[in-house]
Amino acid sequence: MYQEERLLKILEYLQYSSNLSVHEICNMFTISRDTARRDIVKLVEEGTVIRTHGGVTLPGLVDTIRNYRQRLEAHSEEKKEIAKRALMFIKDNEHYFFDVSTTVSYLAKGLNKNVTIFTHSLDNIEILSENKEVSVHCIGGCLNKANRFFYNIDYKNSISGIHFDVAFLGAAAITVDGIYYANHEDAFIKQTSAKQSDKVILLADFEKYGKTAYYKGLNWDQIDIIITDRIPPTLYVDIIKYHNIELNIIE
């Protein structure tokens, strides 16, 4: 196989995985470590990958994820439609966890049931403060100003003992390995809320598939339903089917 073919396959693989090691490249193409390193050097020189300790990753992983306000404007129509579909899963007199996700903020805006909401999102709190039908509980602590969520070092105790009927969660990045987020404090809160929920519903537009972020919040087997705007790439459809996740695509 020519080098150009290997480089293309490396880039294709990185679209579905956060990184690739030298050892994995050697095994993929049955080549020596020196050849693998030359391939990496070529990709780095072209600016298509970034070198990491022991391998490569796509540039998107080291980019700062757009802050909340910027994300809110991106793909807003798709997010509104996803949130509208998610409203179908909300029933009166139940307890829900609402994530800091921009898509979930649209869900908060459309909420029209008598429910109890727990959230660490500053924007969700602001939105729901005007809703007389909703009982709102803030998971407080220090405010992350860029992404507008509260976090507490003792985050486990802040929601321990609370049972949620459903946790509505967003995603910064969807990979073959699971669902990832930009902040480790935020990822920990999502992990805890998912474990304490009867059902986990992921709200994620198509652009999140194949992206990369640093901190893992969910394994695939923790997700019950995915609401999205388009059919995911084939690789992800296979993963979704394998884990018996309900795929709900807006029309």
CSV table of C-alpha atoms in Angstrom, one decimal:
chain,number,residue,atom,x,y,z
A,1,MET,CA,0.0,0.0,0.0
A,2,TYR,CA,1.3,3.4,-1.0
A,3,GLN,CA,1.9,6.1,1.7
A,4,GLU,CA,-0.9,8.2,0.3
A,5,GLU,CA,-3.4,5.4,0.8
A,6,ARG,CA,-2.3,4.8,4.4
A,7,LEU,CA,-2.6,8.5,5.2
A,8,LEU,CA,-6.1,8.6,3.8
A,9,LYS,CA,-7.1,5.6,5.9
A,10,ILE,CA,-5.6,7.1,9.0
A,11,LEU,CA,-7.6,10.3,8.6
A,12,GLU,CA,-10.8,8.3,7.9
A,13,TYR,CA,-10.2,6.3,11.2
A,14,LEU,CA,-9.6,9.5,13.1
A,15,GLN,CA,-13.1,10.8,12.1
A,16,TYR,CA,-14.5,8.1,14.4
A,17,SER,CA,-11.9,7.9,17.1
A,18,SER,CA,-10.3,10.5,19.3
A,19,ASN,CA,-6.8,9.4,18.6
A,20,LEU,CA,-4.5,6.8,17.1
A,21,SER,CA,-1.3,5.5,18.5
A,22,VAL,CA,1.9,4.5,16.6
A,23,HIS,CA,1.3,0.9,17.7
A,24,GLU,CA,-2.2,0.9,16.3
A,25,ILE,CA,-1.0,2.3,13.0
A,26,CYS,CA,1.7,-0.4,12.8
A,27,ASN,CA,-1.0,-3.1,13.3
A,28,MET,CA,-3.5,-1.5,10.9
A,29,PHE,CA,-1.1,-1.7,8.0
A,30,THR,CA,1.5,-4.3,9.1
A,31,ILE,CA,4.3,-1.7,8.9
A,32,SER,CA,7.3,-0.9,11.0
A,33,ARG,CA,7.4,1.8,13.6
A,34,ASP,CA,9.8,3.9,11.5
A,35,THR,CA,7.3,3.8,8.6
A,36,ALA,CA,4.5,4.7,10.9
A,37,ARG,CA,6.5,7.6,12.3
A,38,ARG,CA,7.2,8.8,8.7
A,39,ASP,CA,3.4,8.7,8.0
A,40,ILE,CA,2.8,10.8,11.1
A,41,VAL,CA,5.5,13.3,10.2
A,42,LYS,CA,3.9,13.7,6.7
A,43,LEU,CA,0.4,14.3,8.2
A,44,VAL,CA,1.7,16.8,10.8
A,45,GLU,CA,3.6,18.7,8.0
A,46,GLU,CA,0.4,18.9,6.0
A,47,GLY,CA,-1.4,20.3,9.1
A,48,THR,CA,-4.1,17.6,9.0
A,49,VAL,CA,-3.2,16.0,12.4
A,50,ILE,CA,-1.6,17.0,15.7
A,51,ARG,CA,1.1,14.9,17.3
A,52,THR,CA,0.4,13.5,20.7
A,53,HIS,CA,2.4,11.4,23.2
A,54,GLY,CA,2.6,8.1,21.3
A,55,GLY,CA,0.4,9.0,18.4
A,56,VAL,CA,-1.8,11.5,16.6
A,57,THR,CA,-5.2,13.2,17.0
A,58,LEU,CA,-7.3,15.6,14.9
A,59,PRO,CA,-6.8,19.3,15.4
A,60,GLY,CA,-10.3,19.7,16.7
A,61,LEU,CA,-9.4,17.9,20.0
A,62,VAL,CA,-7.1,20.7,21.1
A,63,ASP,CA,-9.3,23.5,19.9
A,64,THR,CA,-11.2,25.3,22.7
A,65,ILE,CA,-14.8,24.2,22.3
A,66,ARG,CA,-16.9,27.2,21.4
A,67,ASN,CA,-18.4,28.8,24.5
A,68,TYR,CA,-22.0,28.4,25.4
A,69,ARG,CA,-23.2,31.6,23.7
A,70,GLN,CA,-21.5,30.7,20.4
A,71,ARG,CA,-22.8,27.1,20.5
A,72,LEU,CA,-26.3,28.4,21.1
A,73,GLU,CA,-26.3,30.1,17.7
A,74,ALA,CA,-24.9,27.0,15.9
A,75,HIS,CA,-27.6,24.8,14.3
A,76,SER,CA,-30.2,26.5,16.3
A,77,GLU,CA,-33.2,25.3,14.2
A,78,GLU,CA,-32.1,21.7,14.4
A,79,LYS,CA,-31.7,22.0,18.2
A,80,LYS,CA,-35.2,23.6,18.5
A,81,GLU,CA,-36.7,20.7,16.6
A,82,ILE,CA,-34.8,18.1,18.7
A,83,ALA,CA,-36.0,19.8,21.9
A,84,LYS,CA,-39.6,19.9,20.6
A,85,ARG,CA,-39.4,16.1,20.1
A,86,ALA,CA,-38.0,15.6,23.6
A,87,LEU,CA,-41.0,17.3,25.1
A,88,MET,CA,-43.0,14.2,24.2
A,89,PHE,CA,-41.1,12.3,26.9
A,90,ILE,CA,-42.0,14.6,29.8
A,91,LYS,CA,-45.0,13.8,32.0
A,92,ASP,CA,-46.6,15.7,34.9
A,93,ASN,CA,-45.4,15.2,38.4
A,94,GLU,CA,-42.1,13.6,37.5
A,95,HIS,CA,-38.5,14.5,38.4
A,96,TYR,CA,-36.0,15.3,35.6
A,97,PHE,CA,-32.3,16.2,35.3
A,98,PHE,CA,-31.7,18.9,32.7
A,99,ASP,CA,-28.1,19.2,31.3
A,100,VAL,CA,-26.2,22.4,30.5
A,101,SER,CA,-26.5,21.5,26.8
A,102,THR,CA,-27.7,24.3,24.5
A,103,THR,CA,-30.2,21.9,23.0
A,104,VAL,CA,-31.6,21.2,26.5
A,105,SER,CA,-32.0,24.9,27.1
A,106,TYR,CA,-34.5,24.9,24.2
A,107,LEU,CA,-36.3,22.0,26.0
A,108,ALA,CA,-36.5,24.2,29.1
A,109,LYS,CA,-38.0,27.0,27.1
A,110,GLY,CA,-40.7,24.7,25.8
A,111,LEU,CA,-41.6,23.0,29.0
A,112,ASN,CA,-45.3,23.1,29.8
A,113,LYS,CA,-45.8,20.4,32.5
A,114,ASN,CA,-46.0,20.5,36.2
A,115,VAL,CA,-42.6,18.9,37.0
A,116,THR,CA,-39.5,19.1,39.2
A,117,ILE,CA,-36.2,20.0,37.4
A,118,PHE,CA,-32.7,19.6,38.8
A,119,THR,CA,-30.0,21.4,36.8
A,120,HIS,CA,-26.5,22.8,37.0
A,121,SER,CA,-27.2,25.2,34.1
A,122,LEU,CA,-27.3,28.9,34.7
A,123,ASP,CA,-29.4,29.4,31.6
A,124,ASN,CA,-31.9,26.6,32.5
A,125,ILE,CA,-32.4,28.2,35.9
A,126,GLU,CA,-33.0,31.6,34.3
A,127,ILE,CA,-35.4,30.2,31.8
A,128,LEU,CA,-37.4,28.1,34.3
A,129,SER,CA,-37.5,30.8,36.9
A,130,GLU,CA,-40.3,32.4,34.9
A,131,ASN,CA,-42.3,29.1,34.7
A,132,LYS,CA,-44.8,28.8,37.5
A,133,GLU,CA,-45.5,25.2,36.7
A,134,VAL,CA,-42.0,24.0,37.3
A,135,SER,CA,-40.2,23.4,40.6
A,136,VAL,CA,-36.5,24.2,40.0
A,137,HIS,CA,-33.5,22.9,42.0
A,138,CYS,CA,-30.0,24.3,41.3
A,139,ILE,CA,-27.0,22.1,41.7
A,140,GLY,CA,-24.9,24.9,42.9
A,141,GLY,CA,-21.3,25.7,43.5
A,142,CYS,CA,-18.7,27.7,41.5
A,143,LEU,CA,-19.8,29.1,38.2
A,144,ASN,CA,-18.0,28.1,35.0
A,145,LYS,CA,-18.5,31.5,33.2
A,146,ALA,CA,-17.5,30.3,29.7
A,147,ASN,CA,-19.9,27.4,29.6
A,148,ARG,CA,-22.4,28.7,32.1
A,149,PHE,CA,-22.8,25.8,34.5
A,150,PHE,CA,-22.3,25.4,38.3
A,151,TYR,CA,-20.0,22.8,39.7
A,152,ASN,CA,-19.1,21.6,43.2
A,153,ILE,CA,-16.0,19.7,44.2
A,154,ASP,CA,-18.4,17.6,46.3
A,155,TYR,CA,-20.7,17.2,43.3
A,156,LYS,CA,-21.7,13.6,44.2
A,157,ASN,CA,-23.3,14.7,47.5
A,158,SER,CA,-25.1,17.6,45.8
A,159,ILE,CA,-27.4,15.1,44.0
A,160,SER,CA,-26.9,11.9,45.9
A,161,GLY,CA,-30.1,10.3,47.0
A,162,ILE,CA,-32.1,12.0,44.2
A,163,HIS,CA,-33.9,9.7,41.8
A,164,PHE,CA,-34.7,11.0,38.3
A,165,ASP,CA,-37.3,9.6,36.0
A,166,VAL,CA,-35.3,10.9,33.0
A,167,ALA,CA,-31.9,12.6,32.5
A,168,PHE,CA,-31.9,14.8,29.4
A,169,LEU,CA,-28.2,15.2,28.3
A,170,GLY,CA,-26.4,16.8,25.5
A,171,ALA,CA,-23.1,16.0,23.9
A,172,ALA,CA,-19.9,17.9,23.0
A,173,ALA,CA,-18.6,14.9,21.0
A,174,ILE,CA,-19.9,11.5,20.0
A,175,THR,CA,-17.2,8.9,19.4
A,176,VAL,CA,-17.1,5.1,19.0
A,177,ASP,CA,-16.0,5.0,22.6
A,178,GLY,CA,-18.8,7.0,24.1
A,179,ILE,CA,-20.0,10.5,24.7
A,180,TYR,CA,-17.5,13.2,25.6
A,181,TYR,CA,-17.5,16.7,27.1
A,182,ALA,CA,-15.3,19.8,27.3
A,183,ASN,CA,-15.1,20.0,31.1
A,184,HIS,CA,-14.2,17.2,33.5
A,185,GLU,CA,-16.5,18.7,36.3
A,186,ASP,CA,-19.4,18.8,33.8
A,187,ALA,CA,-18.7,15.2,32.7
A,188,PHE,CA,-18.7,14.0,36.3
A,189,ILE,CA,-22.1,15.6,36.9
A,190,LYS,CA,-23.5,13.9,33.8
A,191,GLN,CA,-22.1,10.5,34.9
A,192,THR,CA,-23.8,10.8,38.3
A,193,SER,CA,-27.1,12.0,36.9
A,194,ALA,CA,-27.2,9.1,34.4
A,195,LYS,CA,-26.6,6.5,37.1
A,196,GLN,CA,-29.5,7.9,39.1
A,197,SER,CA,-32.0,8.0,36.3
A,198,ASP,CA,-34.5,5.4,35.1
A,199,LYS,CA,-33.9,6.6,31.5
A,200,VAL,CA,-31.2,8.6,29.8
A,201,ILE,CA,-32.1,10.6,26.7
A,202,LEU,CA,-29.3,12.1,24.6
A,203,LEU,CA,-30.2,15.2,22.6
A,204,ALA,CA,-27.5,15.6,19.9
A,205,ASP,CA,-27.5,17.1,16.4
A,206,PHE,CA,-25.7,15.4,13.5
A,207,GLU,CA,-22.5,17.6,13.8
A,208,LYS,CA,-21.5,16.0,17.1
A,209,TYR,CA,-20.8,12.6,15.5
A,210,GLY,CA,-17.0,12.0,15.0
A,211,LYS,CA,-16.0,15.2,16.9
A,212,THR,CA,-13.6,15.0,19.8
A,213,ALA,CA,-13.5,16.3,23.4
A,214,TYR,CA,-11.4,15.4,26.4
A,215,TYR,CA,-13.7,14.0,29.1
A,216,LYS,CA,-15.9,11.0,28.9
A,217,GLY,CA,-19.4,11.4,30.4
A,218,LEU,CA,-21.4,8.4,29.1
A,219,ASN,CA,-20.8,4.9,27.8
A,220,TRP,CA,-23.1,3.7,25.0
A,221,ASP,CA,-24.8,1.2,27.3
A,222,GLN,CA,-26.0,4.0,29.6
A,223,ILE,CA,-28.1,5.6,26.8
A,224,ASP,CA,-31.8,4.6,26.3
A,225,ILE,CA,-32.9,7.0,23.6
A,226,ILE,CA,-31.1,9.4,21.1
A,227,ILE,CA,-33.0,12.2,19.6
A,228,THR,CA,-31.2,13.7,16.6
A,229,ASP,CA,-31.9,15.6,13.3
A,230,ARG,CA,-30.3,13.1,10.8
A,231,ILE,CA,-29.4,9.5,10.5
A,232,PRO,CA,-26.0,9.1,12.0
A,233,PRO,CA,-23.0,7.7,10.0
A,234,THR,CA,-23.2,4.0,9.4
A,235,LEU,CA,-20.6,3.2,12.0
A,236,TYR,CA,-22.7,4.8,14.7
A,237,VAL,CA,-25.9,3.3,13.5
A,238,ASP,CA,-24.3,-0.1,14.1
A,239,ILE,CA,-23.2,0.9,17.6
A,240,ILE,CA,-26.7,2.2,18.4
A,241,LYS,CA,-28.3,-1.0,17.2
A,242,TYR,CA,-25.8,-3.2,19.1
A,243,HIS,CA,-26.7,-1.4,22.4
A,244,ASN,CA,-30.5,-1.5,21.7
A,245,ILE,CA,-30.8,2.3,21.8
A,246,GLU,CA,-33.9,3.8,20.4
A,247,LEU,CA,-33.0,6.2,17.6
A,248,ASN,CA,-35.5,9.0,17.3
A,249,ILE,CA,-34.9,11.2,14.2
A,250,ILE,CA,-36.9,14.4,13.7
A,251,GLU,CA,-38.7,14.7,10.4
